[in-house]
Short mmCIF file of C-alpha atoms in Angstrom, two decimals:
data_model
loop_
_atom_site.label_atom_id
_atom_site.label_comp_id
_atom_site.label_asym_id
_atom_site.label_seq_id
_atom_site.Cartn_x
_atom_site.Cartn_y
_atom_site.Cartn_z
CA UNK T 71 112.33 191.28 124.89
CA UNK T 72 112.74 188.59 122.66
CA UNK T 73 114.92 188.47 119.88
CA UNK T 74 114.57 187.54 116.73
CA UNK T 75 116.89 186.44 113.87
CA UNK T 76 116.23 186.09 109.94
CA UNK T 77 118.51 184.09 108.30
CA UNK T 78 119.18 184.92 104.62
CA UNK T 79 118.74 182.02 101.99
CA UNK T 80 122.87 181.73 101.99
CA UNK T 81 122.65 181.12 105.43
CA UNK T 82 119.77 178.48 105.43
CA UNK T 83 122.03 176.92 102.19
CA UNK T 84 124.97 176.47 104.34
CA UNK T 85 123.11 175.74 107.25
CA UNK T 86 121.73 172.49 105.33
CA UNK T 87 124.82 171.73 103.59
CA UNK T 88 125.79 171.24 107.40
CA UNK T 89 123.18 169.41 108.29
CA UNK T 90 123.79 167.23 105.08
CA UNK T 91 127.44 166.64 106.04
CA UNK T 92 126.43 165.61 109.37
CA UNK T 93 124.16 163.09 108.25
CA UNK T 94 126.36 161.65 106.07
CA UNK T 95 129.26 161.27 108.81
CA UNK T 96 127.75 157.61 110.17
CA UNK T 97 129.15 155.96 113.39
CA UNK T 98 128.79 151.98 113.90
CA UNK T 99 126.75 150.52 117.47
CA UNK T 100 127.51 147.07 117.77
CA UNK T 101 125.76 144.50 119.96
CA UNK T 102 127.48 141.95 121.27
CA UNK T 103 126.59 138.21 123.41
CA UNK T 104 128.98 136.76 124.74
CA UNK T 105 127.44 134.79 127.86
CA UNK T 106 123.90 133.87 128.38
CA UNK T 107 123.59 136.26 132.00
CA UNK T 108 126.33 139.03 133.47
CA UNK T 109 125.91 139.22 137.14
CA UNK T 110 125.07 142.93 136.69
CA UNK T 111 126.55 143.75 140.63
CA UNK T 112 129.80 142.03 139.19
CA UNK T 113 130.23 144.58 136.43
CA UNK T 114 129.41 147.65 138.30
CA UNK T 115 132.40 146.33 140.94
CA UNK T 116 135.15 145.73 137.94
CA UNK T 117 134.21 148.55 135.74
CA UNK T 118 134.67 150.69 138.36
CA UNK T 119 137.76 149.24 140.22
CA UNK T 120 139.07 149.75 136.31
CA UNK T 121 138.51 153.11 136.85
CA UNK T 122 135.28 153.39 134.70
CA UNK T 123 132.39 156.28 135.79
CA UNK T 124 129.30 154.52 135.85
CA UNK T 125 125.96 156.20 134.86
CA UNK T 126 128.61 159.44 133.95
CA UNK T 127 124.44 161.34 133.07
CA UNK T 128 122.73 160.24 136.06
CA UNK T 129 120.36 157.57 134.20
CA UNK T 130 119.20 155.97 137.60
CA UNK T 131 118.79 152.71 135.23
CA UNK T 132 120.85 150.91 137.08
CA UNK T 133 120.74 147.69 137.62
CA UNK T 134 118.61 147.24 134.75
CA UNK T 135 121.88 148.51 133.03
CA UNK T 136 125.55 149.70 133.36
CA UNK T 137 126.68 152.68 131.35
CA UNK T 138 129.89 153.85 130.87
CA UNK T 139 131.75 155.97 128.64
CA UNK T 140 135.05 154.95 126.85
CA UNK T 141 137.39 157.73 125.25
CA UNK T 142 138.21 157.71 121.38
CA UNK T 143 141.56 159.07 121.88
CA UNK T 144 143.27 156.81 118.13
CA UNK T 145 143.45 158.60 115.10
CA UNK T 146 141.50 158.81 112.65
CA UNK T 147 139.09 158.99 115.50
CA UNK T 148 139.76 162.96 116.89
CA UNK T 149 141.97 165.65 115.14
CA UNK T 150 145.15 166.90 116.86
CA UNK T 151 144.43 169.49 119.56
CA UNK T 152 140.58 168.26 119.50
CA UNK T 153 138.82 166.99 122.32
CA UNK T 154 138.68 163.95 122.56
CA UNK T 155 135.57 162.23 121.73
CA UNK T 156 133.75 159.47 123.45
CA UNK T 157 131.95 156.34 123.13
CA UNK T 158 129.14 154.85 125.09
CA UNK T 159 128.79 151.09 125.84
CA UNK T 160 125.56 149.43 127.60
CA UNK T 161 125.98 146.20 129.49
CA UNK T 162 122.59 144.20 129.79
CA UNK T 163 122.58 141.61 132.77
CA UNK T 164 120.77 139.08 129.29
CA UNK T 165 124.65 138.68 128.58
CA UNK T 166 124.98 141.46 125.66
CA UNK T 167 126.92 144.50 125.52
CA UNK T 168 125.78 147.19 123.08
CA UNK T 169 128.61 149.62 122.23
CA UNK T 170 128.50 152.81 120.13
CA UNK T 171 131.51 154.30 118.49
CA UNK T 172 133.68 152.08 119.87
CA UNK T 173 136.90 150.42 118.27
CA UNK T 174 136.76 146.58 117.54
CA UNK T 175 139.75 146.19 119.46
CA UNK T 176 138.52 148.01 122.42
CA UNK T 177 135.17 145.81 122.87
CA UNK T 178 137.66 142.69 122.23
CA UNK T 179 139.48 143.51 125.62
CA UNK T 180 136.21 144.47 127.15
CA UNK T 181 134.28 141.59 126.52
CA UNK T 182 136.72 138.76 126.43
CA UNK T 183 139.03 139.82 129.20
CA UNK T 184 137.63 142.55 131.23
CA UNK T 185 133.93 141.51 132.27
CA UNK T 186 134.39 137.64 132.04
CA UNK T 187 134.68 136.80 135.60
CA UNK T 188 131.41 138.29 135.89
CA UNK T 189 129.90 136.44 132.83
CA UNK T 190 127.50 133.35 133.66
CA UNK T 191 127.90 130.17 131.32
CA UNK T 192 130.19 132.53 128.82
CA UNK T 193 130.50 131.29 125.22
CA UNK T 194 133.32 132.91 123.79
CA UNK T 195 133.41 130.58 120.89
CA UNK T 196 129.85 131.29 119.77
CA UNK T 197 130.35 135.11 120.09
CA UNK T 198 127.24 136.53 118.42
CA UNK T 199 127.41 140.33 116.94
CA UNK T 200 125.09 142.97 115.17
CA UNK T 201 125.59 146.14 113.93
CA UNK T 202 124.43 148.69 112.28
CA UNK T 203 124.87 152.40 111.40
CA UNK T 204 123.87 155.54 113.42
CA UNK T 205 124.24 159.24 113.07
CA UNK T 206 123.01 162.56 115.04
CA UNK T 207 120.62 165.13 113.62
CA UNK T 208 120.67 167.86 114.95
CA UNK T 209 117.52 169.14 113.49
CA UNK T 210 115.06 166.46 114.52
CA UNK T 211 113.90 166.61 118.28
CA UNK T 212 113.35 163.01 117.64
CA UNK T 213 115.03 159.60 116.39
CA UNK T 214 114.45 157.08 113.96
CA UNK T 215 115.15 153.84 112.02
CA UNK T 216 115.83 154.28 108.37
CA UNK T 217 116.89 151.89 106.63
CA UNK T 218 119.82 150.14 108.68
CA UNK T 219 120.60 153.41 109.87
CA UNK T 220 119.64 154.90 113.33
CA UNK T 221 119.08 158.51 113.21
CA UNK T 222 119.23 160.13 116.54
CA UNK T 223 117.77 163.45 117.01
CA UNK T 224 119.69 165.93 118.96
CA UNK T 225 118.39 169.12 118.50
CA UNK T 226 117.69 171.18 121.54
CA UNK T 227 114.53 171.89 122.64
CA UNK T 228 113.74 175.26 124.25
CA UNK T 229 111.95 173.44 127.09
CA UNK T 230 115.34 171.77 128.18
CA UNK T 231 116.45 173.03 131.32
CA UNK T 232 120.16 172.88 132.60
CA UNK T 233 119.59 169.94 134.55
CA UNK T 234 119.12 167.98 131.42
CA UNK T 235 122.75 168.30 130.30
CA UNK T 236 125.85 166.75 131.90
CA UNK T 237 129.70 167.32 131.20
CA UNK T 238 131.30 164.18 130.22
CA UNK T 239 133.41 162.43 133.27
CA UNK T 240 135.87 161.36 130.44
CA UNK T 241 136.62 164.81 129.32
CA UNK T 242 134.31 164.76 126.08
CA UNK T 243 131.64 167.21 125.04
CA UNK T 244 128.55 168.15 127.11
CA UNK T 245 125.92 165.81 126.36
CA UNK T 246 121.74 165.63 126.76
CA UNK T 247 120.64 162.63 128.64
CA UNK T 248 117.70 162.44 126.26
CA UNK T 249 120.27 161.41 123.79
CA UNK T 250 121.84 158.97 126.26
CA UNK T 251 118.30 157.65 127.31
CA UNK T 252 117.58 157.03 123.34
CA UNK T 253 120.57 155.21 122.78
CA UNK T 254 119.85 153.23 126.38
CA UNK T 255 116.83 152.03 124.51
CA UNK T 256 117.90 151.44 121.46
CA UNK T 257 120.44 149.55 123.00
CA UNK T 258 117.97 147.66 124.66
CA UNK T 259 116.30 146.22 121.54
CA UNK T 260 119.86 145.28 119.91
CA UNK T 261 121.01 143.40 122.47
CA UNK T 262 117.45 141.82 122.64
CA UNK T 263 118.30 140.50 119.07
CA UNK T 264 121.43 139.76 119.33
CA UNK T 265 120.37 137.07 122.52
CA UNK T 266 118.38 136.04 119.97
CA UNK T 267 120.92 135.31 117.45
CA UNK T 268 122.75 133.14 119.70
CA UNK T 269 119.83 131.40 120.83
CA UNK T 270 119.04 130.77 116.60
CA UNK T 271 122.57 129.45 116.37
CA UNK T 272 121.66 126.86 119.47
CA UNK T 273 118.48 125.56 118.18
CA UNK T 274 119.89 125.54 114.43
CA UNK T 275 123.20 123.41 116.01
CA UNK T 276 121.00 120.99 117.96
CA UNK T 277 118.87 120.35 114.48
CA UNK T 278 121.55 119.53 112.53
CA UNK T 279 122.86 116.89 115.29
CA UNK T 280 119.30 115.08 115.09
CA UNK T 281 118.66 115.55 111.31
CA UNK T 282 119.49 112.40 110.97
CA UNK T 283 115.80 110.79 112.82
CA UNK T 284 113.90 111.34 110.60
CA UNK T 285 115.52 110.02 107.63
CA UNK T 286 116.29 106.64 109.38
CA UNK T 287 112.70 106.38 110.67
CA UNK T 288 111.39 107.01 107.58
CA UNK T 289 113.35 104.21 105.44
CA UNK T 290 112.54 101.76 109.29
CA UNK T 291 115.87 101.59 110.39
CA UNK T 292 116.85 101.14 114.18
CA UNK T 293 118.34 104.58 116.02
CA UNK T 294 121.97 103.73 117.21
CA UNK T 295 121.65 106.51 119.73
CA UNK T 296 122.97 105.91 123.47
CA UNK T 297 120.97 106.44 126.67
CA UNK T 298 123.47 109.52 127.65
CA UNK T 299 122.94 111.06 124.09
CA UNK T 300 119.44 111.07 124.44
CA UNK T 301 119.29 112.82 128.01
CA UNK T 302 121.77 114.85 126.65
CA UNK T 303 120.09 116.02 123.79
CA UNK T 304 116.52 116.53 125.93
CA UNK T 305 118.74 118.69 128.13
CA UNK T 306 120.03 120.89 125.82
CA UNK T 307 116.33 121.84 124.23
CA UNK T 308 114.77 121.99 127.70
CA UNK T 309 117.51 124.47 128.55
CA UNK T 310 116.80 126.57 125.16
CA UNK T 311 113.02 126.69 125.88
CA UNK T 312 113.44 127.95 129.02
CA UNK T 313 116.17 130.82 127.90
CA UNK T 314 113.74 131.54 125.09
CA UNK T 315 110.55 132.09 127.60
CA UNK T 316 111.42 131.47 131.13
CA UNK T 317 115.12 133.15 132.18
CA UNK T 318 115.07 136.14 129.87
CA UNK T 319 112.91 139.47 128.60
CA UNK T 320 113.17 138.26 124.92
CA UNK T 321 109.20 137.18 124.74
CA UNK T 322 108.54 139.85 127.25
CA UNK T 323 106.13 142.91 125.28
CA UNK T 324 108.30 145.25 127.11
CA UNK T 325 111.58 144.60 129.50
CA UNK T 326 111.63 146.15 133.33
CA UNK T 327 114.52 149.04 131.72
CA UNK T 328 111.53 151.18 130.56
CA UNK T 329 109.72 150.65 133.70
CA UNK T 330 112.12 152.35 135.54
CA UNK T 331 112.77 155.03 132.69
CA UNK T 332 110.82 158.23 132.28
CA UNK T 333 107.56 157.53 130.36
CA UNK T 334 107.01 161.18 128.83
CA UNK T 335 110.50 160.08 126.65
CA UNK T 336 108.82 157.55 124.87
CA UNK T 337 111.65 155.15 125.16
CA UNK T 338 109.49 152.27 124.48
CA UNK T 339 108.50 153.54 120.98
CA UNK T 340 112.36 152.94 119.83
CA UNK T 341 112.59 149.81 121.09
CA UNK T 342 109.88 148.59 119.36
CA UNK T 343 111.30 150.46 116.19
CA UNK T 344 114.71 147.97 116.67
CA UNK T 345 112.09 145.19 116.70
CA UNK T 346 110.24 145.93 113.58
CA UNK T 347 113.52 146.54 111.89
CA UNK T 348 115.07 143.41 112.90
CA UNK T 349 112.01 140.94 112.74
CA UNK T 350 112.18 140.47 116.19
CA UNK T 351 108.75 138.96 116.67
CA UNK T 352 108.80 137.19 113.52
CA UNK T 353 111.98 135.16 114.52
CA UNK T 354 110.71 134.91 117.79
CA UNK T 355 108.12 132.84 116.65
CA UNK T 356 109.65 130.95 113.97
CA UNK T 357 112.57 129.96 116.87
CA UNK T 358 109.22 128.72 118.66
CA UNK T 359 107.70 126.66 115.99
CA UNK T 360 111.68 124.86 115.54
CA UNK T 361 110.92 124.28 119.17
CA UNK T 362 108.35 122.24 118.79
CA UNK T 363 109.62 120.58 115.99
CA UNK T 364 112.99 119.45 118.25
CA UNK T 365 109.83 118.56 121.16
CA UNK T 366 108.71 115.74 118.60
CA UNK T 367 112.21 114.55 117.84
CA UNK T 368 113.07 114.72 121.48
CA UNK T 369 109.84 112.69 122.11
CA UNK T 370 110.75 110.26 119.48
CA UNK T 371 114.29 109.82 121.25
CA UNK T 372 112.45 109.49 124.96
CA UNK T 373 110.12 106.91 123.62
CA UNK T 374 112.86 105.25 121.83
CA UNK T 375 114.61 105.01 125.18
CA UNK T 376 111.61 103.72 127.22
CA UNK T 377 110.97 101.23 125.02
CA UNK T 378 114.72 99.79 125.16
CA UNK T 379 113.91 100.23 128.90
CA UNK T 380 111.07 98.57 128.66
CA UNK T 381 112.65 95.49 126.53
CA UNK T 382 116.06 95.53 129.21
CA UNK T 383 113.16 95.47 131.71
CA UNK T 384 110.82 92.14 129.62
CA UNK T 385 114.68 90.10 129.75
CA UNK T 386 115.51 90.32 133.44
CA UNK T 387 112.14 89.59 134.11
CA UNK T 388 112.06 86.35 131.90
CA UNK T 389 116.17 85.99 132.87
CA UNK T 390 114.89 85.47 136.64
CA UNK T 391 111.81 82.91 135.41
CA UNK T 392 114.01 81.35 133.55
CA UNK T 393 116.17 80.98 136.94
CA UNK T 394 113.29 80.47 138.94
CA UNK T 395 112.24 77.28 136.57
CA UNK T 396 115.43 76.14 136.64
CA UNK T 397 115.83 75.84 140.69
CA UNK T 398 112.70 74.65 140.17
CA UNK T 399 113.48 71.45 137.93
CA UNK T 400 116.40 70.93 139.92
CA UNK T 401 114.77 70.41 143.01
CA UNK T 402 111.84 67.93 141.45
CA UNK T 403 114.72 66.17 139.88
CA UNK T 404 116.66 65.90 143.19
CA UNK T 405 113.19 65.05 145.34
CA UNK T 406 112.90 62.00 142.24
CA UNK T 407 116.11 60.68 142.82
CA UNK T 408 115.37 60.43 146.73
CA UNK T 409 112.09 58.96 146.16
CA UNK T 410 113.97 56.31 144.25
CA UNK T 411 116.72 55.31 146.38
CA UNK T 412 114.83 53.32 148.97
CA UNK T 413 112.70 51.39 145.86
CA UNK T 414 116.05 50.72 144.46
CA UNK T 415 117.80 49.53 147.61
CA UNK T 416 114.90 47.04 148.43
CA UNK T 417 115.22 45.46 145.54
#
């Protein structure tokens, strides 16, 4: 027999006042890029030689990514006698590290000293980060952007079996891995743009090194570039091309993580909800069009060095004629002068 409950309007007032109050309460995730790849096997080995649990809810994700759980254990963070609460951080083998209710100080340690012998070509000096707010309702069975706010939807569904909660390794509350998948792609799309960021700060670094081309073709003046500065500088755009569409899921319409994930969540959905929120697309194709802006000036400096290649090439060439015609005169002038002797000496 079922039973049912009806809940008088001072309840449903207090019940939403709540609900209101638990809205309001908003937690930071903040994606971070601090290398342009993580060796993903690398992580997995130090996080949990650190003594990390990883994939505490039984994802199966991995290695598309490592998830681990980090306790909240400073003040204001839990009250005395609470337990302790926990945060969640997602390391993508793109380089970026998404963490949610995390400290500052925490994520310093991780990313700068804990997982950098597993970082590929780090760049701690161009550390790119993005955040933005997030909160848990518990009366929406789903999640949602508004704003720069994440809401996550919590609420229990009376479908869920057991299996789909887990007691947190770390000692915090029992968790749904619905929740944990939503943040997983969330995640996803954050770190996404936060690659993208760095690669934006790249492209926008190697522009303002050649701004100077145009200007001085414009008013005919000769480029005082050197043959290593040009290489140089077609090496560093070939290498953001291929980041941009080659080595990395940032043009990809959807990454290999929601391949592997369960397609009845409809993780996708929130991924593409980070794009649309953070112009993903949009800069994705303005980064492109800069591209091929840099491909011209790059093709200005390649031409630029053929032809001084081309001149070095004209003055050897007319160096060793020049030689040539001179061994030549020499020996005319030397086969005269034998000719002569025997007129001279008969005379």
């Amino acid at each position: 027999m079922v039973q049912r409950w009806q809940r008088s309007s001072e309840d449903t007032s207090r019940g939403a006042a709540v609900n209101h109050k638990a809205l309001t309460q908003t937690q930071t995730v903040t994606a971070y890029c601090a290398a342009e790849q993580y060796d993903i096997s690398h992580v997995a080995k130090i996080l949990k030689n650190a003594g990390y649990h990883l994939d505490p809810y039984e994802t199966g994700l991995y290695p598309q990514v490592v998830h681990i759980e980090v306790l909240n254990n400073t003040p204001p963070r839990r009250a005395e006698g609470a337990s302790p609460s926990t945060g969640d951080v997602f390391v993508f083998p793109s380089g970026a590290l998404v963490a949610w209710d995390v400290s500052e100080s925490t994520m310093s340690f991780l990313v700068g000293r804990t997982l950098s012998p597993a970082a590929q070509h780090p760049h701690p000096n161009q550390l790119e980060e993005e955040d933005l707010e997030y909160t848990e309702d518990p009366t929406r069975d789903n999640s949602a952007i508004k704003g720069d706010t994440i809401v996550l939807g919590t609420k229990m569904q009376s479908s869920d079996s057991s299996s789909s909660f887990f007691k947190s390794p770390s000692g915090g509350d029992t968790r749904n891995i619905d929740t944990v998948l939503t943040k997983i792609a969330f995640s996803s799309g954050l770190a996404r743009s936060t690659k993208l960021a760095v690669l934006e700060t790249l492209l926008s670094s190697y522009l303002s090194s050649t701004s100077s081309i145009p200007r001085l073709l414009s008013v005919g003046g000769r480029l005082p570039f050197t043959r290593s500065f040009i290489l140089q500088k077609t090496g560093q755009l070939l290498s953001l091309r291929a980041q941009l569409n080659l080595y990395s899921e940032l043009t990809d319409s959807l990454p290999d993580l929601f391949w592997d994930s369960p397609h009845e969540k409809g993780l996708e959905g929130y991924y593409d909800m980070v794009g649309r929120a953070l112009d993903t697309n949009v800069r994705i194709k303005v980064l492109n069009e800069k591209m091929d802006y840099a491909q011209e000036i790059a093709s200005v400096l390649r031409q630029q060095l053929s032809e001084r290649h081309g001149v070095r090439l004209e003055w050897i060439i007319i160096l060793l004629i020049t030689v040539e015609v001179g061994f030549a005169v020499r020996q005319e002038v030397k086969e005269w002068r034998e000719r002569q002797e025997p007129a001279n000496l008969g005379e």
